[in-house]
Amino acid sequence: MGLKGFVEGGAASVVAGCSTHPLDLIKVRMQLHGELPPPAPAMRFALVFPFPQHHHHDLLHPPPRKPGPIAMGAQILRAEGPTGLLSGVSATVLRQAVYSSTSMGLYDTIKRRWERDSGGAPLPLHRKLAAGLVAGGVGSTVGNPADVAMVRMQADGRLPAAERRNYRSVAHAIARIARDEGVRSLWRGSSLTVNRAMIVTASQLATYDQAKEAILSRRGPAADGLATHVAASFAAGLVAAAASSPVDCVKTRVMNMKVQPGCPPPYAGALDCAIKTVRSEGALALYKGFIPTVTRQGPFTVVLFVTLEQVRKLLKDFDF
């Protein structure tokens, strides 16, 4: 297995991830908005009322409107300053360097192997999707600790000062999570991460390859330039965002949940999180952050594949 595809994919992914990190941060904050607070620890001696207590104040004041991406960005700027939009960027770099380089390099390796086996003919769409599913699953399993750290670092600024985790860097975050919650907690939500990554990698890479091949077959090899790369990558970003948004929302909430001593976790798992989210906030809550997901996924995918094509040109004479 050659390393060239891994290096090319990792370099392009780090550039794309850092370029669109503020949009990803806004998406995470929107996905967590409206989430029910964790249950309070059980008290040994408590007054038990036979009837639920209703507060007239709550009935007079409906819950605040859900902020849009612009309002959420402005809220972050007011509360945390410009640097707040870069919360967790070190985790983004590590995540892209581990997860994306693995998934993109593995996808490239599998695709080239299958193309050789088929006599050099382009792969049909279903085989590209299969390669993306395998590559995304492996990459996300390796990169899950960085993903957990990234979500928590991005979400920290929305908490009251006394409740913040205050991770100094991605290394500090991973070390503290492992020490305070156990090493297994670094793979919290890993089933969701794997599912999302398989969906994103398969839809993103397969759609890009398919769209690029369709454009070149129609306009000829001379059209293999920036305009084609942008058009194919934008289509790939839209498909990936639409396919992965519900899983991404649940993944964010499961990874960010805080387990209080003496009480059960807010969510028993991915399905429980999805059910509670829909029950308390409605079915469309699973698409919270969809607009910033699209606005992030589109530019991210464009930067990713345009950078990838340029890196490939730079390394075309090297073989490793």
PDB file of C-alpha atoms in Angstrom:
ATOM      1  CA  MET A   1       0.000   0.000   0.000  1.00  0.00           C
ATOM      2  CA  GLY A   2       1.608   3.289  -1.129  1.00  0.00           C
ATOM      3  CA  LEU A   3       1.730   6.321   1.123  1.00  0.00           C
ATOM      4  CA  LYS A   4       1.293   8.923  -1.611  1.00  0.00           C
ATOM      5  CA  GLY A   5      -2.514   8.955  -1.513  1.00  0.00           C
ATOM      6  CA  PHE A   6      -2.467   9.308   2.280  1.00  0.00           C
ATOM      7  CA  VAL A   7      -0.077  12.280   2.161  1.00  0.00           C
ATOM      8  CA  GLU A   8      -2.052  13.993  -0.613  1.00  0.00           C
ATOM      9  CA  GLY A   9      -5.383  13.483   1.150  1.00  0.00           C
ATOM     10  CA  GLY A  10      -4.028  14.538   4.549  1.00  0.00           C
ATOM     11  CA  ALA A  11      -2.453  17.760   3.264  1.00  0.00           C
ATOM     12  CA  ALA A  12      -5.606  18.771   1.378  1.00  0.00           C
ATOM     13  CA  SER A  13      -7.840  17.900   4.354  1.00  0.00           C
ATOM     14  CA  VAL A  14      -5.837  19.949   6.864  1.00  0.00           C
ATOM     15  CA  VAL A  15      -5.974  23.012   4.578  1.00  0.00           C
ATOM     16  CA  ALA A  16      -9.729  22.572   4.023  1.00  0.00           C
ATOM     17  CA  GLY A  17     -10.461  21.888   7.709  1.00  0.00           C
ATOM     18  CA  CYS A  18      -8.617  24.975   8.960  1.00  0.00           C
ATOM     19  CA  SER A  19     -10.190  27.166   6.252  1.00  0.00           C
ATOM     20  CA  THR A  20     -13.753  26.240   7.259  1.00  0.00           C
ATOM     21  CA  HIS A  21     -13.312  25.693  11.010  1.00  0.00           C
ATOM     22  CA  PRO A  22     -15.435  28.722  12.080  1.00  0.00           C
ATOM     23  CA  LEU A  23     -18.370  27.399  10.032  1.00  0.00           C
ATOM     24  CA  ASP A  24     -17.994  23.982  11.651  1.00  0.00           C
ATOM     25  CA  LEU A  25     -17.945  25.620  15.089  1.00  0.00           C
ATOM     26  CA  ILE A  26     -21.198  27.481  14.342  1.00  0.00           C
ATOM     27  CA  LYS A  27     -22.761  24.215  13.139  1.00  0.00           C
ATOM     28  CA  VAL A  28     -21.835  22.435  16.396  1.00  0.00           C
ATOM     29  CA  ARG A  29     -23.236  25.250  18.556  1.00  0.00           C
ATOM     30  CA  MET A  30     -26.495  25.209  16.577  1.00  0.00           C
ATOM     31  CA  GLN A  31     -26.794  21.450  16.943  1.00  0.00           C
ATOM     32  CA  LEU A  32     -26.448  21.770  20.729  1.00  0.00           C
ATOM     33  CA  HIS A  33     -28.874  24.698  21.017  1.00  0.00           C
ATOM     34  CA  GLY A  34     -32.077  23.711  22.799  1.00  0.00           C
ATOM     35  CA  GLU A  35     -30.607  20.524  24.232  1.00  0.00           C
ATOM     36  CA  LEU A  36     -32.175  19.509  27.533  1.00  0.00           C
ATOM     37  CA  PRO A  37     -29.841  19.951  30.546  1.00  0.00           C
ATOM     38  CA  PRO A  38     -28.507  16.777  32.183  1.00  0.00           C
ATOM     39  CA  PRO A  39     -30.541  15.437  35.113  1.00  0.00           C
ATOM     40  CA  ALA A  40     -29.498  16.620  38.543  1.00  0.00           C
ATOM     41  CA  PRO A  41     -27.892  14.086  40.900  1.00  0.00           C
ATOM     42  CA  ALA A  42     -30.416  12.171  42.970  1.00  0.00           C
ATOM     43  CA  MET A  43     -30.862  13.461  46.552  1.00  0.00           C
ATOM     44  CA  ARG A  44     -31.225  11.014  49.404  1.00  0.00           C
ATOM     45  CA  PHE A  45     -33.791  13.160  51.223  1.00  0.00           C
ATOM     46  CA  ALA A  46     -36.169  15.004  48.955  1.00  0.00           C
ATOM     47  CA  LEU A  47     -39.722  16.193  49.126  1.00  0.00           C
ATOM     48  CA  VAL A  48     -41.904  14.282  46.709  1.00  0.00           C
ATOM     49  CA  PHE A  49     -44.885  16.155  45.369  1.00  0.00           C
ATOM     50  CA  PRO A  50     -47.803  14.102  44.054  1.00  0.00           C
ATOM     51  CA  PHE A  51     -48.401  16.526  41.206  1.00  0.00           C
ATOM     52  CA  PRO A  52     -46.010  18.219  38.812  1.00  0.00           C
ATOM     53  CA  GLN A  53     -45.256  21.797  39.653  1.00  0.00           C
ATOM     54  CA  HIS A  54     -46.120  24.343  36.970  1.00  0.00           C
ATOM     55  CA  HIS A  55     -44.803  27.860  36.945  1.00  0.00           C
ATOM     56  CA  HIS A  56     -47.010  30.603  35.589  1.00  0.00           C
ATOM     57  CA  HIS A  57     -43.868  32.461  34.530  1.00  0.00           C
ATOM     58  CA  ASP A  58     -42.923  29.636  32.123  1.00  0.00           C
ATOM     59  CA  LEU A  59     -46.344  29.747  30.499  1.00  0.00           C
ATOM     60  CA  LEU A  60     -46.169  33.496  29.893  1.00  0.00           C
ATOM     61  CA  HIS A  61     -42.721  33.429  28.284  1.00  0.00           C
ATOM     62  CA  PRO A  62     -42.248  31.046  25.369  1.00  0.00           C
ATOM     63  CA  PRO A  63     -38.763  29.661  24.727  1.00  0.00           C
ATOM     64  CA  PRO A  64     -36.431  31.983  22.792  1.00  0.00           C
ATOM     65  CA  ARG A  65     -36.192  31.675  19.036  1.00  0.00           C
ATOM     66  CA  LYS A  66     -33.546  29.380  17.678  1.00  0.00           C
ATOM     67  CA  PRO A  67     -30.650  31.465  16.326  1.00  0.00           C
ATOM     68  CA  GLY A  68     -29.616  31.177  12.705  1.00  0.00           C
ATOM     69  CA  PRO A  69     -25.995  30.793  11.598  1.00  0.00           C
ATOM     70  CA  ILE A  70     -25.369  34.552  11.352  1.00  0.00           C
ATOM     71  CA  ALA A  71     -26.924  35.203  14.772  1.00  0.00           C
ATOM     72  CA  MET A  72     -24.971  32.307  16.272  1.00  0.00           C
ATOM     73  CA  GLY A  73     -21.721  33.622  14.791  1.00  0.00           C
ATOM     74  CA  ALA A  74     -22.444  37.099  16.164  1.00  0.00           C
ATOM     75  CA  GLN A  75     -23.251  35.605  19.571  1.00  0.00           C
ATOM     76  CA  ILE A  76     -19.907  33.782  19.636  1.00  0.00           C
ATOM     77  CA  LEU A  77     -18.061  36.955  18.662  1.00  0.00           C
ATOM     78  CA  ARG A  78     -19.778  38.988  21.399  1.00  0.00           C
ATOM     79  CA  ALA A  79     -19.250  36.404  24.121  1.00  0.00           C
ATOM     80  CA  GLU A  80     -15.814  35.038  23.236  1.00  0.00           C
ATOM     81  CA  GLY A  81     -14.215  37.474  20.800  1.00  0.00           C
ATOM     82  CA  PRO A  82     -12.717  36.667  17.374  1.00  0.00           C
ATOM     83  CA  THR A  83     -10.580  33.872  18.832  1.00  0.00           C
ATOM     84  CA  GLY A  84     -13.776  32.116  19.887  1.00  0.00           C
ATOM     85  CA  LEU A  85     -14.377  31.188  16.264  1.00  0.00           C
ATOM     86  CA  LEU A  86     -11.131  29.198  16.380  1.00  0.00           C
ATOM     87  CA  SER A  87     -12.033  27.141  19.463  1.00  0.00           C
ATOM     88  CA  GLY A  88     -10.834  23.589  18.921  1.00  0.00           C
ATOM     89  CA  VAL A  89      -8.815  24.313  15.777  1.00  0.00           C
ATOM     90  CA  SER A  90      -5.909  22.190  17.049  1.00  0.00           C
ATOM     91  CA  ALA A  91      -8.298  19.242  17.314  1.00  0.00           C
ATOM     92  CA  THR A  92      -9.475  19.948  13.764  1.00  0.00           C
ATOM     93  CA  VAL A  93      -5.892  19.724  12.517  1.00  0.00           C
ATOM     94  CA  LEU A  94      -5.325  16.418  14.322  1.00  0.00           C
ATOM     95  CA  ARG A  95      -8.671  15.017  13.192  1.00  0.00           C
ATOM     96  CA  GLN A  96      -8.037  15.867   9.549  1.00  0.00           C
ATOM     97  CA  ALA A  97      -4.461  14.589   9.717  1.00  0.00           C
ATOM     98  CA  VAL A  98      -5.604  11.242  11.163  1.00  0.00           C
ATOM     99  CA  TYR A  99      -9.144  10.597   9.955  1.00  0.00           C
ATOM    100  CA  SER A 100      -9.155  12.290   6.552  1.00  0.00           C
ATOM    101  CA  SER A 101      -5.704  11.180   5.485  1.00  0.00           C
ATOM    102  CA  THR A 102      -6.594   7.574   6.384  1.00  0.00           C
ATOM    103  CA  SER A 103      -9.985   7.594   4.686  1.00  0.00           C
ATOM    104  CA  MET A 104      -8.876   9.424   1.535  1.00  0.00           C
ATOM    105  CA  GLY A 105      -5.667   7.423   1.206  1.00  0.00           C
ATOM    106  CA  LEU A 106      -7.473   4.135   1.710  1.00  0.00           C
ATOM    107  CA  TYR A 107     -10.204   5.125  -0.762  1.00  0.00           C
ATOM    108  CA  ASP A 108      -7.562   5.986  -3.368  1.00  0.00           C
ATOM    109  CA  THR A 109      -5.758   2.682  -2.740  1.00  0.00           C
ATOM    110  CA  ILE A 110      -8.924   0.585  -2.994  1.00  0.00           C
ATOM    111  CA  LYS A 111     -10.147   2.420  -6.085  1.00  0.00           C
ATOM    112  CA  ARG A 112      -6.849   2.054  -7.934  1.00  0.00           C
ATOM    113  CA  ARG A 113      -6.658  -1.639  -7.030  1.00  0.00           C
ATOM    114  CA  TRP A 114     -10.171  -2.291  -8.299  1.00  0.00           C
ATOM    115  CA  GLU A 115      -9.490  -0.281 -11.471  1.00  0.00           C
ATOM    116  CA  ARG A 116      -6.412  -2.409 -12.172  1.00  0.00           C
ATOM    117  CA  ASP A 117      -8.465  -5.551 -11.618  1.00  0.00           C
ATOM    118  CA  SER A 118     -11.073  -4.309 -14.095  1.00  0.00           C
ATOM    119  CA  GLY A 119      -8.505  -3.544 -16.795  1.00  0.00           C
ATOM    120  CA  GLY A 120      -8.176   0.187 -16.134  1.00  0.00           C
ATOM    121  CA  ALA A 121     -11.819   1.049 -16.826  1.00  0.00           C
ATOM    122  CA  PRO A 122     -13.488   3.668 -14.555  1.00  0.00           C
ATOM    123  CA  LEU A 123     -15.362   2.097 -11.654  1.00  0.00           C
ATOM    124  CA  PRO A 124     -19.173   2.208 -11.620  1.00  0.00           C
ATOM    125  CA  LEU A 125     -20.785   4.395  -8.966  1.00  0.00           C
ATOM    126  CA  HIS A 126     -21.764   1.529  -6.654  1.00  0.00           C
ATOM    127  CA  ARG A 127     -18.141   0.318  -6.440  1.00  0.00           C
ATOM    128  CA  LYS A 128     -16.933   3.845  -5.658  1.00  0.00           C
ATOM    129  CA  LEU A 129     -19.551   4.029  -2.903  1.00  0.00           C
ATOM    130  CA  ALA A 130     -18.372   0.663  -1.554  1.00  0.00           C
ATOM    131  CA  ALA A 131     -14.751   1.885  -1.476  1.00  0.00           C
ATOM    132  CA  GLY A 132     -15.853   5.057   0.313  1.00  0.00           C
ATOM    133  CA  LEU A 133     -17.838   3.126   2.918  1.00  0.00           C
ATOM    134  CA  VAL A 134     -14.839   0.937   3.787  1.00  0.00           C
ATOM    135  CA  ALA A 135     -12.380   3.836   3.828  1.00  0.00           C
ATOM    136  CA  GLY A 136     -14.642   6.078   5.897  1.00  0.00           C
ATOM    137  CA  GLY A 137     -15.283   3.376   8.484  1.00  0.00           C
ATOM    138  CA  VAL A 138     -11.581   2.655   9.015  1.00  0.00           C
ATOM    139  CA  GLY A 139     -10.586   6.332   9.069  1.00  0.00           C
ATOM    140  CA  SER A 140     -13.250   7.355  11.567  1.00  0.00           C
ATOM    141  CA  THR A 141     -12.352   4.526  13.958  1.00  0.00           C
ATOM    142  CA  VAL A 142      -8.747   5.747  14.045  1.00  0.00           C
ATOM    143  CA  GLY A 143      -9.700   9.422  14.340  1.00  0.00           C
ATOM    144  CA  ASN A 144     -12.533   9.205  16.918  1.00  0.00           C
ATOM    145  CA  PRO A 145     -10.493  10.528  19.911  1.00  0.00           C
ATOM    146  CA  ALA A 146      -9.642  13.701  17.986  1.00  0.00           C
ATOM    147  CA  ASP A 147     -13.311  14.007  16.976  1.00  0.00           C
ATOM    148  CA  VAL A 148     -14.478  13.811  20.616  1.00  0.00           C
ATOM    149  CA  ALA A 149     -11.899  16.421  21.639  1.00  0.00           C
ATOM    150  CA  MET A 150     -12.883  18.703  18.751  1.00  0.00           C
ATOM    151  CA  VAL A 151     -16.615  18.619  19.580  1.00  0.00           C
ATOM    152  CA  ARG A 152     -15.978  19.342  23.256  1.00  0.00           C
ATOM    153  CA  MET A 153     -13.537  22.170  22.583  1.00  0.00           C
ATOM    154  CA  GLN A 154     -15.979  23.752  20.129  1.00  0.00           C
ATOM    155  CA  ALA A 155     -18.879  23.430  22.568  1.00  0.00           C
ATOM    156  CA  ASP A 156     -17.039  24.656  25.681  1.00  0.00           C
ATOM    157  CA  GLY A 157     -17.657  28.359  25.114  1.00  0.00           C
ATOM    158  CA  ARG A 158     -21.434  27.980  25.324  1.00  0.00           C
ATOM    159  CA  LEU A 159     -21.260  26.745  28.936  1.00  0.00           C
ATOM    160  CA  PRO A 160     -21.183  28.926  32.075  1.00  0.00           C
ATOM    161  CA  ALA A 161     -17.628  29.671  33.173  1.00  0.00           C
ATOM    162  CA  ALA A 162     -17.885  27.345  36.191  1.00  0.00           C
ATOM    163  CA  GLU A 163     -18.921  24.373  34.013  1.00  0.00           C
ATOM    164  CA  ARG A 164     -16.372  24.713  31.208  1.00  0.00           C
ATOM    165  CA  ARG A 165     -13.809  21.991  30.672  1.00  0.00           C
ATOM    166  CA  ASN A 166     -11.135  24.538  29.655  1.00  0.00           C
ATOM    167  CA  TYR A 167      -8.996  22.241  27.543  1.00  0.00           C
ATOM    168  CA  ARG A 168      -5.775  24.006  26.589  1.00  0.00           C
ATOM    169  CA  SER A 169      -5.106  21.961  23.446  1.00  0.00           C
ATOM    170  CA  VAL A 170      -6.188  18.770  21.743  1.00  0.00           C
ATOM    171  CA  ALA A 171      -3.442  16.821  23.553  1.00  0.00           C
ATOM    172  CA  HIS A 172      -4.612  18.195  26.911  1.00  0.00           C
ATOM    173  CA  ALA A 173      -8.225  17.356  26.029  1.00  0.00           C
ATOM    174  CA  ILE A 174      -7.452  13.754  25.080  1.00  0.00           C
ATOM    175  CA  ALA A 175      -5.275  13.244  28.180  1.00  0.00           C
ATOM    176  CA  ARG A 176      -7.930  14.650  30.533  1.00  0.00           C
ATOM    177  CA  ILE A 177     -10.776  12.698  28.946  1.00  0.00           C
ATOM    178  CA  ALA A 178      -8.776   9.477  29.282  1.00  0.00           C
ATOM    179  CA  ARG A 179      -7.799  10.263  32.893  1.00  0.00           C
ATOM    180  CA  ASP A 180     -11.174  11.516  34.147  1.00  0.00           C
ATOM    181  CA  GLU A 181     -13.562   9.311  32.168  1.00  0.00           C
ATOM    182  CA  GLY A 182     -11.473   6.352  31.052  1.00  0.00           C
ATOM    183  CA  VAL A 183      -9.791   5.550  27.758  1.00  0.00           C
ATOM    184  CA  ARG A 184     -12.992   4.021  26.383  1.00  0.00           C
ATOM    185  CA  SER A 185     -14.683   7.434  26.550  1.00  0.00           C
ATOM    186  CA  LEU A 186     -12.371   8.581  23.746  1.00  0.00           C
ATOM    187  CA  TRP A 187     -14.449   6.326  21.523  1.00  0.00           C
ATOM    188  CA  ARG A 188     -17.771   7.661  22.857  1.00  0.00           C
ATOM    189  CA  GLY A 189     -20.169   7.951  19.953  1.00  0.00           C
ATOM    190  CA  SER A 190     -17.787   5.938  17.775  1.00  0.00           C
ATOM    191  CA  SER A 191     -20.658   4.032  16.168  1.00  0.00           C
ATOM    192  CA  LEU A 192     -22.129   7.366  15.108  1.00  0.00           C
ATOM    193  CA  THR A 193     -18.752   8.636  13.948  1.00  0.00           C
ATOM    194  CA  VAL A 194     -18.252   5.506  11.864  1.00  0.00           C
ATOM    195  CA  ASN A 195     -21.748   5.725  10.378  1.00  0.00           C
ATOM    196  CA  ARG A 196     -21.374   9.420   9.580  1.00  0.00           C
ATOM    197  CA  ALA A 197     -17.877   8.992   8.168  1.00  0.00           C
ATOM    198  CA  MET A 198     -18.974   6.113   5.963  1.00  0.00           C
ATOM    199  CA  ILE A 199     -21.854   8.222   4.628  1.00  0.00           C
ATOM    200  CA  VAL A 200     -19.714  11.348   4.133  1.00  0.00           C
ATOM    201  CA  THR A 201     -16.709   9.584   2.614  1.00  0.00           C
ATOM    202  CA  ALA A 202     -18.800   7.447   0.273  1.00  0.00           C
ATOM    203  CA  SER A 203     -21.069  10.266  -0.879  1.00  0.00           C
ATOM    204  CA  GLN A 204     -18.342  12.908  -1.045  1.00  0.00           C
ATOM    205  CA  LEU A 205     -15.545  11.015  -2.804  1.00  0.00           C
ATOM    206  CA  ALA A 206     -17.795   8.916  -5.036  1.00  0.00           C
ATOM    207  CA  THR A 207     -19.888  11.934  -6.072  1.00  0.00           C
ATOM    208  CA  TYR A 208     -16.765  13.973  -6.840  1.00  0.00           C
ATOM    209  CA  ASP A 209     -15.254  11.230  -8.987  1.00  0.00           C
ATOM    210  CA  GLN A 210     -18.558  10.550 -10.729  1.00  0.00           C
ATOM    211  CA  ALA A 211     -19.282  14.234 -11.410  1.00  0.00           C
ATOM    212  CA  LYS A 212     -15.745  14.873 -12.651  1.00  0.00           C
ATOM    213  CA  GLU A 213     -15.900  11.874 -14.996  1.00  0.00           C
ATOM    214  CA  ALA A 214     -19.284  13.024 -16.313  1.00  0.00           C
ATOM    215  CA  ILE A 215     -17.994  16.529 -17.047  1.00  0.00           C
ATOM    216  CA  LEU A 216     -14.819  15.273 -18.741  1.00  0.00           C
ATOM    217  CA  SER A 217     -16.721  12.735 -20.847  1.00  0.00           C
ATOM    218  CA  ARG A 218     -18.979  15.534 -22.069  1.00  0.00           C
ATOM    219  CA  ARG A 219     -16.386  18.297 -22.548  1.00  0.00           C
ATOM    220  CA  GLY A 220     -13.203  16.304 -23.164  1.00  0.00           C
ATOM    221  CA  PRO A 221      -9.917  15.904 -21.246  1.00  0.00           C
ATOM    222  CA  ALA A 222      -9.006  19.549 -21.911  1.00  0.00           C
ATOM    223  CA  ALA A 223     -11.711  20.570 -19.421  1.00  0.00           C
ATOM    224  CA  ASP A 224      -9.767  19.006 -16.529  1.00  0.00           C
ATOM    225  CA  GLY A 225      -9.100  22.308 -14.789  1.00  0.00           C
ATOM    226  CA  LEU A 226     -10.208  24.534 -11.929  1.00  0.00           C
ATOM    227  CA  ALA A 227     -13.792  25.061 -13.160  1.00  0.00           C
ATOM    228  CA  THR A 228     -14.415  21.308 -13.408  1.00  0.00           C
ATOM    229  CA  HIS A 229     -12.857  20.658  -9.996  1.00  0.00           C
ATOM    230  CA  VAL A 230     -15.000  23.374  -8.367  1.00  0.00           C
ATOM    231  CA  ALA A 231     -18.234  22.182 -10.001  1.00  0.00           C
ATOM    232  CA  ALA A 232     -17.656  18.514  -9.128  1.00  0.00           C
ATOM    233  CA  SER A 233     -16.579  19.284  -5.565  1.00  0.00           C
ATOM    234  CA  PHE A 234     -19.557  21.579  -4.925  1.00  0.00           C
ATOM    235  CA  ALA A 235     -21.933  18.830  -6.022  1.00  0.00           C
ATOM    236  CA  ALA A 236     -20.103  16.401  -3.740  1.00  0.00           C
ATOM    237  CA  GLY A 237     -20.436  18.802  -0.789  1.00  0.00           C
ATOM    238  CA  LEU A 238     -24.197  19.196  -1.238  1.00  0.00           C
ATOM    239  CA  VAL A 239     -24.758  15.437  -1.431  1.00  0.00           C
ATOM    240  CA  ALA A 240     -22.561  14.745   1.605  1.00  0.00           C
ATOM    241  CA  ALA A 241     -24.244  17.441   3.734  1.00  0.00           C
ATOM    242  CA  ALA A 242     -27.771  16.247   2.948  1.00  0.00           C
ATOM    243  CA  ALA A 243     -26.907  12.599   3.602  1.00  0.00           C
ATOM    244  CA  SER A 244     -25.013  13.056   6.872  1.00  0.00           C
ATOM    245  CA  SER A 245     -26.774  15.891   8.729  1.00  0.00           C
ATOM    246  CA  PRO A 246     -29.084  13.832  11.031  1.00  0.00           C
ATOM    247  CA  VAL A 247     -26.301  11.444  12.054  1.00  0.00           C
ATOM    248  CA  ASP A 248     -23.967  14.406  12.598  1.00  0.00           C
ATOM    249  CA  CYS A 249     -26.441  16.143  14.918  1.00  0.00           C
ATOM    250  CA  VAL A 250     -26.876  13.033  17.093  1.00  0.00           C
ATOM    251  CA  LYS A 251     -23.102  12.422  17.081  1.00  0.00           C
ATOM    252  CA  THR A 252     -22.424  15.954  18.340  1.00  0.00           C
ATOM    253  CA  ARG A 253     -24.854  15.594  21.246  1.00  0.00           C
ATOM    254  CA  VAL A 254     -23.642  12.151  22.323  1.00  0.00           C
ATOM    255  CA  MET A 255     -19.987  13.202  22.222  1.00  0.00           C
ATOM    256  CA  ASN A 256     -20.656  16.418  24.147  1.00  0.00           C
ATOM    257  CA  MET A 257     -22.874  14.956  26.894  1.00  0.00           C
ATOM    258  CA  LYS A 258     -21.683  15.442  30.451  1.00  0.00           C
ATOM    259  CA  VAL A 259     -22.303  12.564  32.850  1.00  0.00           C
ATOM    260  CA  GLN A 260     -22.950  13.783  36.397  1.00  0.00           C
ATOM    261  CA  PRO A 261     -21.793  11.579  39.292  1.00  0.00           C
ATOM    262  CA  GLY A 262     -24.670   9.689  40.851  1.00  0.00           C
ATOM    263  CA  CYS A 263     -27.083   9.984  37.929  1.00  0.00           C
ATOM    264  CA  PRO A 264     -27.573   8.227  34.602  1.00  0.00           C
ATOM    265  CA  PRO A 265     -26.078   9.724  31.426  1.00  0.00           C
ATOM    266  CA  PRO A 266     -28.352  12.091  29.463  1.00  0.00           C
ATOM    267  CA  TYR A 267     -28.437   9.620  26.565  1.00  0.00           C
ATOM    268  CA  ALA A 268     -28.200   5.836  26.721  1.00  0.00           C
ATOM    269  CA  GLY A 269     -26.954   5.728  23.140  1.00  0.00           C
ATOM    270  CA  ALA A 270     -27.454   7.051  19.643  1.00  0.00           C
ATOM    271  CA  LEU A 271     -31.028   5.824  19.239  1.00  0.00           C
ATOM    272  CA  ASP A 272     -32.005   7.178  22.661  1.00  0.00           C
ATOM    273  CA  CYS A 273     -30.486  10.553  21.765  1.00  0.00           C
ATOM    274  CA  ALA A 274     -32.378  10.674  18.458  1.00  0.00           C
ATOM    275  CA  ILE A 275     -35.688   9.751  20.144  1.00  0.00           C
ATOM    276  CA  LYS A 276     -35.264  12.305  22.948  1.00  0.00           C
ATOM    277  CA  THR A 277     -34.252  15.013  20.487  1.00  0.00           C
ATOM    278  CA  VAL A 278     -37.259  14.407  18.252  1.00  0.00           C
ATOM    279  CA  ARG A 279     -39.623  14.086  21.225  1.00  0.00           C
ATOM    280  CA  SER A 280     -38.525  17.326  22.891  1.00  0.00           C
ATOM    281  CA  GLU A 281     -37.682  19.472  19.839  1.00  0.00           C
ATOM    282  CA  GLY A 282     -39.417  17.912  16.838  1.00  0.00           C
ATOM    283  CA  ALA A 283     -38.158  15.862  13.896  1.00  0.00           C
ATOM    284  CA  LEU A 284     -36.535  18.842  12.178  1.00  0.00           C
ATOM    285  CA  ALA A 285     -34.202  19.172  15.185  1.00  0.00           C
ATOM    286  CA  LEU A 286     -32.109  16.418  13.585  1.00  0.00           C
ATOM    287  CA  TYR A 287     -31.361  18.951  10.844  1.00  0.00           C
ATOM    288  CA  LYS A 288     -30.280  21.659  13.268  1.00  0.00           C
ATOM    289  CA  GLY A 289     -27.210  23.324  11.873  1.00  0.00           C
ATOM    290  CA  PHE A 290     -28.063  22.119   8.364  1.00  0.00           C
ATOM    291  CA  ILE A 291     -27.536  25.557   6.772  1.00  0.00           C
ATOM    292  CA  PRO A 292     -24.050  25.975   8.300  1.00  0.00           C
ATOM    293  CA  THR A 293     -23.421  22.311   7.461  1.00  0.00           C
ATOM    294  CA  VAL A 294     -24.118  23.080   3.797  1.00  0.00           C
ATOM    295  CA  THR A 295     -22.251  26.386   3.891  1.00  0.00           C
ATOM    296  CA  ARG A 296     -19.338  24.622   5.568  1.00  0.00           C
ATOM    297  CA  GLN A 297     -19.474  21.373   3.589  1.00  0.00           C
ATOM    298  CA  GLY A 298     -19.630  23.185   0.244  1.00  0.00           C
ATOM    299  CA  PRO A 299     -16.537  25.383   0.769  1.00  0.00           C
ATOM    300  CA  PHE A 300     -14.762  22.570   2.643  1.00  0.00           C
ATOM    301  CA  THR A 301     -15.263  20.146  -0.237  1.00  0.00           C
ATOM    302  CA  VAL A 302     -14.290  22.746  -2.838  1.00  0.00           C
ATOM    303  CA  VAL A 303     -11.093  23.673  -0.954  1.00  0.00           C
ATOM    304  CA  LEU A 304     -10.413  19.984  -0.279  1.00  0.00           C
ATOM    305  CA  PHE A 305     -10.560  18.772  -3.876  1.00  0.00           C
ATOM    306  CA  VAL A 306      -9.033  21.876  -5.479  1.00  0.00           C
ATOM    307  CA  THR A 307      -6.121  21.595  -3.024  1.00  0.00           C
ATOM    308  CA  LEU A 308      -5.957  17.840  -3.601  1.00  0.00           C
ATOM    309  CA  GLU A 309      -5.650  18.317  -7.372  1.00  0.00           C
ATOM    310  CA  GLN A 310      -2.852  20.861  -6.881  1.00  0.00           C
ATOM    311  CA  VAL A 311      -0.988  18.595  -4.432  1.00  0.00           C
ATOM    312  CA  ARG A 312      -1.291  15.743  -6.923  1.00  0.00           C
ATOM    313  CA  LYS A 313       0.290  17.944  -9.595  1.00  0.00           C
ATOM    314  CA  LEU A 314       3.154  18.827  -7.270  1.00  0.00           C
ATOM    315  CA  LEU A 315       3.791  15.188  -6.368  1.00  0.00           C
ATOM    316  CA  LYS A 316       3.097  13.610  -9.750  1.00  0.00           C
ATOM    317  CA  ASP A 317       6.807  12.925 -10.379  1.00  0.00           C
ATOM    318  CA  PHE A 318       7.301  11.340  -6.953  1.00  0.00           C
ATOM    319  CA  ASP A 319       6.470   7.754  -6.120  1.00  0.00           C
ATOM    320  CA  PHE A 320       6.312   6.597  -2.492  1.00  0.00           C
TER     321      PHE A 320
END
